[in-house]
Amino acid sequence: MGIQVSLGSMTISEKEFHLMRSLIYERFGINLSEKKRTFIVSRLQKLLRAEGYESFRQYYDSIIADKSGKALAELANFISTNYTFFNRERAHFDYFVNTALPVIVQRLRRQKSNDIRIWCAGCSSGEEPYMLAMLLLEYFSERYVSWNAGILATDISSHALSLAKSGVYTDEQVNLVPEVLRKKYFIHQSGDQWAVKECVKKEVTFRHFNLMNRTFPFRQSFHIIFCRNVMIYFDAPTREKLIYRFFKQTAQDGYLFIGHSESLPRDRCPYCYIKPAVYQRTGSLQKVIK
Ligand SMILES: C[S@@+](CC[C@H](N)C(=O)[O-])C[C@H]1O[C@@H](n2cnc3c(N)ncnc32)[C@H](O)[C@@H]1O
């Protein structure tokens, strides 16, 4: 008899756990350890009950049978961890303004280009890309109109993306934004609700995108990529493959920011290490691929 984990009336057998775990790993890259049985049950039991599934096996089979991808997208909503907050890991935003942007702007001026492309991969409910947009606006100030800048913000969770697109946050969330930005770029709605102003919202394009896609569909490279606190859910081989895909998508001298609790293996990392959780593309891909 295999081990079974039961919460309320929902039970997951060992076989079902392994099926769900493999599916989540293969499709989303999210690596759930053996200890995460209770996590799967607690995240999914409400959904299973609401949709009338009698077992995890039945639920699994229905996801596999669904060719529209809707069931899988719904699973991503329940399984992904969307924890985020404004101004998270503040040192990165300081580096973005004081070093990364000036380096990129200088390079673009030499190239006589005014295109700045920034990608926030794993943007969750929008706090991170909106921070970047506010800082971009502040950095360029009235010169902003002469730049073709903006932020692409992607995530696998359509639920998080719809919160992000609405751009409405509570007092408690908005209080983490530095006062000068908060006063300038948020508008009070009712009760404890604050909305990101349109001038910031229009600088961010939200899209559903799975980082496990083998090819990235972007025609142009990015000058700055933020992918923070996303790869913590991936195992080492998945992280490594993703880093190479990011690298190919990074412009020369462009930056990759990862979460402070994450790190890239120095001997197998195509980027140049700058400081904790900040990397720069200084070489070409040919040099690093063995
Ligand atoms: C913990 S949040 C981090 C949000 C933000 N970057 C931050 O640092 O505060 C991780 C986000 O990564 C997203 N994510 C996880 N796996 C993903 C995948 N395979 N493709 C795209 N996004 C993914 C989750 O949906 C979630 O919103």
mmCIF file of C-alpha atoms and ligand atoms in Angstrom:
data_model
loop_
_atom_site.group_PDB
_atom_site.id
_atom_site.type_symbol
_atom_site.label_atom_id
_atom_site.label_comp_id
_atom_site.label_asym_id
_atom_site.label_seq_id
_atom_site.Cartn_x
_atom_site.Cartn_y
_atom_site.Cartn_z
ATOM 1 C CA MET A 1 0.000 0.000 0.000
ATOM 2 C CA GLY A 2 1.393 3.441 -0.991
ATOM 3 C CA ILE A 3 1.360 6.440 1.310
ATOM 4 C CA GLN A 4 -1.779 8.533 1.057
ATOM 5 C CA VAL A 5 -2.195 12.128 2.131
ATOM 6 C CA SER A 6 -5.665 13.256 2.974
ATOM 7 C CA LEU A 7 -6.924 16.735 3.823
ATOM 8 C CA GLY A 8 -10.623 16.840 4.637
ATOM 9 C CA SER A 9 -12.159 14.383 2.226
ATOM 10 C CA MET A 10 -9.580 14.677 -0.618
ATOM 11 C CA THR A 11 -6.873 12.045 -0.749
ATOM 12 C CA ILE A 12 -3.829 11.731 -3.023
ATOM 13 C CA SER A 13 -2.195 8.355 -3.548
ATOM 14 C CA GLU A 14 1.507 7.931 -4.174
ATOM 15 C CA LYS A 15 0.891 7.238 -7.863
ATOM 16 C CA GLU A 16 -1.350 10.294 -8.231
ATOM 17 C CA PHE A 17 1.204 12.466 -6.459
ATOM 18 C CA HIS A 18 3.921 11.351 -8.862
ATOM 19 C CA LEU A 19 1.718 11.992 -11.884
ATOM 20 C CA MET A 20 0.823 15.495 -10.699
ATOM 21 C CA ARG A 21 4.376 16.257 -9.660
ATOM 22 C CA SER A 22 5.804 15.184 -13.058
ATOM 23 C CA LEU A 23 3.178 17.157 -14.928
ATOM 24 C CA ILE A 24 3.921 20.325 -12.920
ATOM 25 C CA TYR A 25 7.658 19.851 -13.432
ATOM 26 C CA GLU A 26 7.454 19.147 -17.164
ATOM 27 C CA ARG A 27 5.026 21.914 -18.010
ATOM 28 C CA PHE A 28 5.980 24.694 -15.591
ATOM 29 C CA GLY A 29 9.493 23.769 -14.440
ATOM 30 C CA ILE A 30 8.263 23.917 -10.843
ATOM 31 C CA ASN A 31 10.060 21.253 -8.880
ATOM 32 C CA LEU A 32 8.014 19.941 -5.955
ATOM 33 C CA SER A 33 9.954 17.745 -3.588
ATOM 34 C CA GLU A 34 8.705 14.466 -2.172
ATOM 35 C CA LYS A 35 7.588 16.442 0.875
ATOM 36 C CA LYS A 36 5.087 18.521 -1.099
ATOM 37 C CA ARG A 37 2.160 16.112 -1.091
ATOM 38 C CA THR A 38 0.205 18.166 1.404
ATOM 39 C CA PHE A 39 1.003 21.280 -0.630
ATOM 40 C CA ILE A 40 -0.603 19.758 -3.753
ATOM 41 C CA VAL A 41 -3.656 18.594 -1.854
ATOM 42 C CA SER A 42 -4.152 21.873 -0.011
ATOM 43 C CA ARG A 43 -3.719 23.965 -3.174
ATOM 44 C CA LEU A 44 -5.966 21.823 -5.367
ATOM 45 C CA GLN A 45 -8.668 20.221 -3.247
ATOM 46 C CA LYS A 46 -11.014 23.212 -3.478
ATOM 47 C CA LEU A 47 -10.729 23.200 -7.264
ATOM 48 C CA LEU A 48 -11.296 19.443 -7.485
ATOM 49 C CA ARG A 49 -14.372 19.642 -5.287
ATOM 50 C CA ALA A 50 -15.794 22.687 -7.083
ATOM 51 C CA GLU A 51 -15.406 20.994 -10.458
ATOM 52 C CA GLY A 52 -16.745 17.656 -9.273
ATOM 53 C CA TYR A 53 -13.632 15.488 -9.627
ATOM 54 C CA GLU A 54 -13.689 12.394 -7.480
ATOM 55 C CA SER A 55 -9.955 11.784 -7.504
ATOM 56 C CA PHE A 56 -6.638 13.326 -8.478
ATOM 57 C CA ARG A 57 -6.346 10.686 -11.178
ATOM 58 C CA GLN A 58 -9.581 11.859 -12.747
ATOM 59 C CA TYR A 59 -8.360 15.454 -12.561
ATOM 60 C CA TYR A 60 -4.980 14.526 -14.061
ATOM 61 C CA ASP A 61 -6.622 12.655 -16.963
ATOM 62 C CA SER A 62 -8.846 15.632 -17.723
ATOM 63 C CA ILE A 63 -5.847 17.989 -17.917
ATOM 64 C CA ILE A 64 -4.060 15.632 -20.301
ATOM 65 C CA ALA A 65 -7.198 15.258 -22.441
ATOM 66 C CA ASP A 66 -7.808 19.001 -22.651
ATOM 67 C CA LYS A 67 -6.106 20.180 -25.828
ATOM 68 C CA SER A 68 -7.192 23.805 -25.365
ATOM 69 C CA GLY A 69 -4.596 24.327 -22.631
ATOM 70 C CA LYS A 70 -7.239 25.869 -20.346
ATOM 71 C CA ALA A 71 -7.011 23.164 -17.697
ATOM 72 C CA LEU A 72 -3.248 23.504 -17.592
ATOM 73 C CA ALA A 73 -3.509 27.289 -17.275
ATOM 74 C CA GLU A 74 -5.901 26.834 -14.381
ATOM 75 C CA LEU A 75 -3.489 24.421 -12.724
ATOM 76 C CA ALA A 76 -0.761 27.090 -13.041
ATOM 77 C CA ASN A 77 -3.002 29.543 -11.186
ATOM 78 C CA PHE A 78 -3.353 27.161 -8.265
ATOM 79 C CA ILE A 79 0.207 25.853 -8.143
ATOM 80 C CA SER A 80 2.277 28.993 -8.673
ATOM 81 C CA THR A 81 3.386 31.016 -5.672
ATOM 82 C CA ASN A 82 2.779 34.667 -6.465
ATOM 83 C CA TYR A 83 4.212 36.258 -3.343
ATOM 84 C CA THR A 84 5.646 39.690 -4.162
ATOM 85 C CA PHE A 85 5.651 43.258 -2.875
ATOM 86 C CA PHE A 86 6.609 46.758 -3.969
ATOM 87 C CA ASN A 87 10.270 47.700 -3.637
ATOM 88 C CA ARG A 88 11.300 44.100 -2.916
ATOM 89 C CA GLU A 89 15.089 43.771 -2.696
ATOM 90 C CA ARG A 90 15.508 47.518 -2.967
ATOM 91 C CA ALA A 91 19.240 47.399 -3.740
ATOM 92 C CA HIS A 92 18.343 46.128 -7.218
ATOM 93 C CA PHE A 93 16.220 49.158 -7.963
ATOM 94 C CA ASP A 94 19.066 51.423 -6.827
ATOM 95 C CA TYR A 95 21.455 49.557 -9.108
ATOM 96 C CA PHE A 96 18.950 49.731 -11.952
ATOM 97 C CA VAL A 97 18.773 53.541 -11.693
ATOM 98 C CA ASN A 98 22.343 54.370 -10.735
ATOM 99 C CA THR A 99 24.294 51.908 -12.874
ATOM 100 C CA ALA A 100 22.364 49.715 -15.296
ATOM 101 C CA LEU A 101 20.296 52.450 -16.955
ATOM 102 C CA PRO A 102 23.251 54.879 -17.375
ATOM 103 C CA VAL A 103 25.365 52.078 -18.924
ATOM 104 C CA ILE A 104 22.592 51.111 -21.335
ATOM 105 C CA VAL A 105 21.768 54.712 -22.234
ATOM 106 C CA GLN A 106 25.425 55.458 -22.959
ATOM 107 C CA ARG A 107 25.669 52.408 -25.194
ATOM 108 C CA LEU A 108 22.463 53.268 -27.028
ATOM 109 C CA ARG A 109 23.618 56.848 -27.590
ATOM 110 C CA ARG A 110 26.774 55.521 -29.247
ATOM 111 C CA GLN A 111 24.596 53.322 -31.442
ATOM 112 C CA LYS A 112 22.246 56.231 -32.149
ATOM 113 C CA SER A 113 19.337 54.158 -30.902
ATOM 114 C CA ASN A 114 16.551 55.225 -28.582
ATOM 115 C CA ASP A 115 15.012 51.787 -27.925
ATOM 116 C CA ILE A 116 15.236 50.488 -24.357
ATOM 117 C CA ARG A 117 13.758 47.060 -23.829
ATOM 118 C CA ILE A 118 13.132 45.715 -20.342
ATOM 119 C CA TRP A 119 11.603 42.345 -19.498
ATOM 120 C CA CYS A 120 10.198 41.447 -16.133
ATOM 121 C CA ALA A 121 9.875 37.636 -16.284
ATOM 122 C CA GLY A 122 7.686 36.185 -13.526
ATOM 123 C CA CYS A 123 6.073 39.547 -12.735
ATOM 124 C CA SER A 124 3.275 38.118 -10.568
ATOM 125 C CA SER A 125 0.675 40.772 -9.620
ATOM 126 C CA GLY A 126 2.630 43.681 -11.114
ATOM 127 C CA GLU A 127 4.446 45.326 -8.201
ATOM 128 C CA GLU A 128 7.894 44.708 -9.718
ATOM 129 C CA PRO A 129 7.234 45.981 -13.274
ATOM 130 C CA TYR A 130 5.332 49.002 -11.964
ATOM 131 C CA MET A 131 8.318 49.861 -9.731
ATOM 132 C CA LEU A 132 10.563 49.656 -12.805
ATOM 133 C CA ALA A 133 8.181 51.826 -14.838
ATOM 134 C CA MET A 134 8.025 54.513 -12.140
ATOM 135 C CA LEU A 135 11.824 54.535 -11.898
ATOM 136 C CA LEU A 136 12.162 54.763 -15.680
ATOM 137 C CA LEU A 137 9.840 57.758 -15.753
ATOM 138 C CA GLU A 138 11.780 59.399 -12.928
ATOM 139 C CA TYR A 139 15.136 58.676 -14.517
ATOM 140 C CA PHE A 140 14.314 60.221 -17.867
ATOM 141 C CA SER A 141 11.843 62.789 -16.606
ATOM 142 C CA GLU A 142 10.832 65.134 -19.485
ATOM 143 C CA ARG A 143 13.379 63.403 -21.786
ATOM 144 C CA TYR A 144 11.266 60.241 -21.568
ATOM 145 C CA VAL A 145 9.243 61.155 -24.666
ATOM 146 C CA SER A 146 12.355 61.002 -26.823
ATOM 147 C CA TRP A 147 12.971 57.376 -25.768
ATOM 148 C CA ASN A 148 11.140 54.356 -27.000
ATOM 149 C CA ALA A 149 11.127 52.555 -23.667
ATOM 150 C CA GLY A 150 8.756 50.254 -21.866
ATOM 151 C CA ILE A 151 8.484 47.060 -19.920
ATOM 152 C CA LEU A 152 7.284 43.664 -20.998
ATOM 153 C CA ALA A 153 5.945 41.846 -17.927
ATOM 154 C CA THR A 154 5.147 38.129 -18.205
ATOM 155 C CA ASP A 155 3.910 35.383 -15.956
ATOM 156 C CA ILE A 156 2.420 31.921 -16.121
ATOM 157 C CA SER A 157 -0.433 32.771 -13.777
ATOM 158 C CA SER A 158 -3.381 34.412 -15.522
ATOM 159 C CA HIS A 159 -4.846 35.142 -12.093
ATOM 160 C CA ALA A 160 -1.752 37.149 -11.049
ATOM 161 C CA LEU A 161 -1.718 38.872 -14.451
ATOM 162 C CA SER A 162 -5.301 40.038 -14.114
ATOM 163 C CA LEU A 163 -4.469 41.607 -10.723
ATOM 164 C CA ALA A 164 -1.423 43.195 -12.335
ATOM 165 C CA LYS A 165 -3.438 44.610 -15.219
ATOM 166 C CA SER A 166 -6.003 46.129 -12.856
ATOM 167 C CA GLY A 167 -3.136 47.945 -11.072
ATOM 168 C CA VAL A 168 -5.117 48.399 -7.862
ATOM 169 C CA TYR A 169 -3.432 47.816 -4.507
ATOM 170 C CA THR A 170 -4.268 48.269 -0.847
ATOM 171 C CA ASP A 171 -2.877 50.902 1.543
ATOM 172 C CA GLU A 172 -0.649 48.277 3.074
ATOM 173 C CA GLN A 173 0.850 47.275 -0.291
ATOM 174 C CA VAL A 174 1.320 50.804 -1.561
ATOM 175 C CA ASN A 175 2.951 51.951 1.706
ATOM 176 C CA LEU A 176 6.071 50.035 0.652
ATOM 177 C CA VAL A 177 6.551 52.343 -2.344
ATOM 178 C CA PRO A 178 8.978 55.215 -1.591
ATOM 179 C CA GLU A 179 6.918 58.251 -0.641
ATOM 180 C CA VAL A 180 7.965 60.432 -3.552
ATOM 181 C CA LEU A 181 6.847 57.782 -6.069
ATOM 182 C CA ARG A 182 3.710 56.915 -4.125
ATOM 183 C CA LYS A 183 2.520 60.515 -4.109
ATOM 184 C CA LYS A 184 3.257 61.041 -7.769
ATOM 185 C CA TYR A 185 2.114 57.795 -9.368
ATOM 186 C CA PHE A 186 -0.862 56.466 -7.358
ATOM 187 C CA ILE A 187 -4.360 57.756 -7.149
ATOM 188 C CA HIS A 188 -6.672 57.074 -4.232
ATOM 189 C CA GLN A 189 -9.845 55.239 -5.123
ATOM 190 C CA SER A 190 -12.217 54.247 -2.357
ATOM 191 C CA GLY A 191 -11.551 52.766 1.084
ATOM 192 C CA ASP A 192 -8.009 51.452 1.240
ATOM 193 C CA GLN A 193 -7.638 51.059 -2.543
ATOM 194 C CA TRP A 194 -5.004 52.829 -4.607
ATOM 195 C CA ALA A 195 -4.668 52.684 -8.393
ATOM 196 C CA VAL A 196 -1.472 52.991 -10.387
ATOM 197 C CA LYS A 197 -1.813 56.063 -12.606
ATOM 198 C CA GLU A 198 -2.352 55.613 -16.315
ATOM 199 C CA CYS A 199 1.006 57.247 -17.165
ATOM 200 C CA VAL A 200 2.713 54.286 -15.426
ATOM 201 C CA LYS A 201 0.295 51.603 -16.579
ATOM 202 C CA LYS A 202 0.769 52.440 -20.218
ATOM 203 C CA GLU A 203 4.493 51.749 -19.920
ATOM 204 C CA VAL A 204 3.928 48.109 -18.939
ATOM 205 C CA THR A 205 2.659 45.406 -21.288
ATOM 206 C CA PHE A 206 1.444 42.286 -19.468
ATOM 207 C CA ARG A 207 1.505 38.948 -21.271
ATOM 208 C CA HIS A 208 0.944 35.323 -20.377
ATOM 209 C CA PHE A 209 4.204 33.489 -21.018
ATOM 210 C CA ASN A 210 5.640 30.215 -19.775
ATOM 211 C CA LEU A 211 9.400 30.360 -19.229
ATOM 212 C CA MET A 212 9.546 26.641 -20.036
ATOM 213 C CA ASN A 213 8.755 27.381 -23.689
ATOM 214 C CA ARG A 214 11.727 26.050 -25.615
ATOM 215 C CA THR A 215 12.015 29.102 -27.768
ATOM 216 C CA PHE A 216 11.402 32.661 -26.789
ATOM 217 C CA PRO A 217 9.254 34.445 -29.359
ATOM 218 C CA PHE A 218 10.927 37.855 -29.012
ATOM 219 C CA ARG A 219 12.415 39.319 -32.150
ATOM 220 C CA GLN A 220 14.678 41.725 -30.313
ATOM 221 C CA SER A 221 16.933 41.354 -27.347
ATOM 222 C CA PHE A 222 16.416 43.003 -23.968
ATOM 223 C CA HIS A 223 18.749 45.471 -22.289
ATOM 224 C CA ILE A 224 17.553 44.518 -18.847
ATOM 225 C CA ILE A 225 15.895 41.332 -17.632
ATOM 226 C CA PHE A 226 14.466 40.967 -14.146
ATOM 227 C CA CYS A 227 13.694 37.364 -13.224
ATOM 228 C CA ARG A 228 13.663 37.441 -9.462
ATOM 229 C CA ASN A 229 12.383 34.802 -7.086
ATOM 230 C CA VAL A 230 11.159 32.625 -9.945
ATOM 231 C CA MET A 231 14.039 30.200 -10.417
ATOM 232 C CA ILE A 232 13.913 29.216 -6.730
ATOM 233 C CA TYR A 233 11.080 26.925 -7.771
ATOM 234 C CA PHE A 234 13.182 25.254 -10.502
ATOM 235 C CA ASP A 235 15.890 22.599 -10.169
ATOM 236 C CA ALA A 236 19.498 23.146 -11.298
ATOM 237 C CA PRO A 237 19.195 21.678 -14.860
ATOM 238 C CA THR A 238 16.041 23.731 -15.527
ATOM 239 C CA ARG A 239 17.714 26.905 -14.217
ATOM 240 C CA GLU A 240 20.765 26.307 -16.345
ATOM 241 C CA LYS A 241 18.760 25.870 -19.562
ATOM 242 C CA LEU A 242 16.730 28.963 -18.780
ATOM 243 C CA ILE A 243 19.841 31.039 -18.120
ATOM 244 C CA TYR A 244 21.145 30.217 -21.608
ATOM 245 C CA ARG A 245 17.817 31.213 -23.136
ATOM 246 C CA PHE A 246 17.908 34.482 -21.180
ATOM 247 C CA PHE A 247 21.486 35.036 -22.285
ATOM 248 C CA LYS A 248 20.594 34.661 -25.966
ATOM 249 C CA GLN A 249 17.854 37.188 -25.385
ATOM 250 C CA THR A 250 20.095 39.748 -23.640
ATOM 251 C CA ALA A 251 21.661 42.635 -25.593
ATOM 252 C CA GLN A 252 25.422 43.153 -25.385
ATOM 253 C CA ASP A 253 26.219 44.874 -22.035
ATOM 254 C CA GLY A 254 22.666 44.099 -20.908
ATOM 255 C CA TYR A 255 21.833 42.950 -17.382
ATOM 256 C CA LEU A 256 20.104 40.042 -15.704
ATOM 257 C CA PHE A 257 18.760 40.518 -12.169
ATOM 258 C CA ILE A 258 17.815 37.438 -10.167
ATOM 259 C CA GLY A 259 16.547 37.103 -6.588
ATOM 260 C CA HIS A 260 18.984 37.609 -3.717
ATOM 261 C CA SER A 261 18.436 34.081 -2.474
ATOM 262 C CA GLU A 262 19.280 32.691 -5.929
ATOM 263 C CA SER A 263 22.669 32.225 -7.541
ATOM 264 C CA LEU A 264 24.081 31.004 -10.845
ATOM 265 C CA PRO A 265 26.912 28.460 -11.008
ATOM 266 C CA ARG A 266 29.980 30.597 -11.803
ATOM 267 C CA ASP A 267 31.725 27.921 -13.880
ATOM 268 C CA ARG A 268 28.718 27.336 -16.122
ATOM 269 C CA CYS A 269 27.277 30.817 -16.331
ATOM 270 C CA PRO A 270 27.464 32.707 -19.630
ATOM 271 C CA TYR A 271 26.958 36.051 -17.885
ATOM 272 C CA CYS A 272 29.631 38.011 -16.080
ATOM 273 C CA TYR A 273 28.994 38.218 -12.330
ATOM 274 C CA ILE A 274 28.735 41.858 -11.232
ATOM 275 C CA LYS A 275 27.481 41.676 -7.658
ATOM 276 C CA PRO A 276 25.120 39.412 -5.718
ATOM 277 C CA ALA A 277 22.163 38.621 -7.945
ATOM 278 C CA VAL A 278 23.272 41.007 -10.744
ATOM 279 C CA TYR A 279 24.843 39.694 -13.966
ATOM 280 C CA GLN A 280 25.893 41.322 -17.231
ATOM 281 C CA ARG A 281 26.297 40.001 -20.733
ATOM 282 C CA THR A 282 29.817 40.913 -21.705
ATOM 283 C CA GLY A 283 30.720 38.112 -24.120
ATOM 284 C CA SER A 284 29.153 36.338 -27.027
ATOM 285 C CA LEU A 285 27.238 33.084 -26.809
ATOM 286 C CA GLN A 286 29.729 31.208 -29.026
ATOM 287 C CA LYS A 287 32.422 31.749 -26.418
ATOM 288 C CA VAL A 288 30.498 30.053 -23.666
ATOM 289 C CA ILE A 289 28.787 27.140 -25.396
ATOM 290 C CA LYS A 290 31.021 24.121 -25.145
HETATM 291 C C1 LIG B 1 7.374 34.495 -6.063
HETATM 292 S S1 LIG B 1 6.791 35.252 -7.522
HETATM 293 C C2 LIG B 1 8.058 36.476 -7.803
HETATM 294 C C3 LIG B 1 7.474 37.792 -8.280
HETATM 295 C C4 LIG B 1 8.497 38.913 -8.479
HETATM 296 N N1 LIG B 1 9.410 38.584 -9.545
HETATM 297 C C5 LIG B 1 9.235 39.188 -7.197
HETATM 298 O O1 LIG B 1 10.436 38.926 -7.115
HETATM 299 O O2 LIG B 1 8.620 39.684 -6.247
HETATM 300 C C6 LIG B 1 7.185 33.996 -8.749
HETATM 301 C C7 LIG B 1 6.395 34.175 -10.023
HETATM 302 O O3 LIG B 1 6.952 33.321 -11.026
HETATM 303 C C8 LIG B 1 5.903 32.802 -11.802
HETATM 304 N N2 LIG B 1 6.319 31.569 -12.482
HETATM 305 C C9 LIG B 1 6.606 30.361 -11.936
HETATM 306 N N3 LIG B 1 6.903 29.461 -12.875
HETATM 307 C C10 LIG B 1 6.827 30.115 -14.062
HETATM 308 C C11 LIG B 1 7.011 29.734 -15.426
HETATM 309 N N4 LIG B 1 7.345 28.482 -15.757
HETATM 310 N N5 LIG B 1 6.849 30.667 -16.382
HETATM 311 C C12 LIG B 1 6.507 31.936 -16.068
HETATM 312 N N6 LIG B 1 6.306 32.358 -14.804
HETATM 313 C C13 LIG B 1 6.461 31.466 -13.821
HETATM 314 C C14 LIG B 1 4.775 32.567 -10.787
HETATM 315 O O4 LIG B 1 3.507 32.489 -11.388
HETATM 316 C C15 LIG B 1 4.943 33.767 -9.854
HETATM 317 O O5 LIG B 1 4.083 34.808 -10.174
#
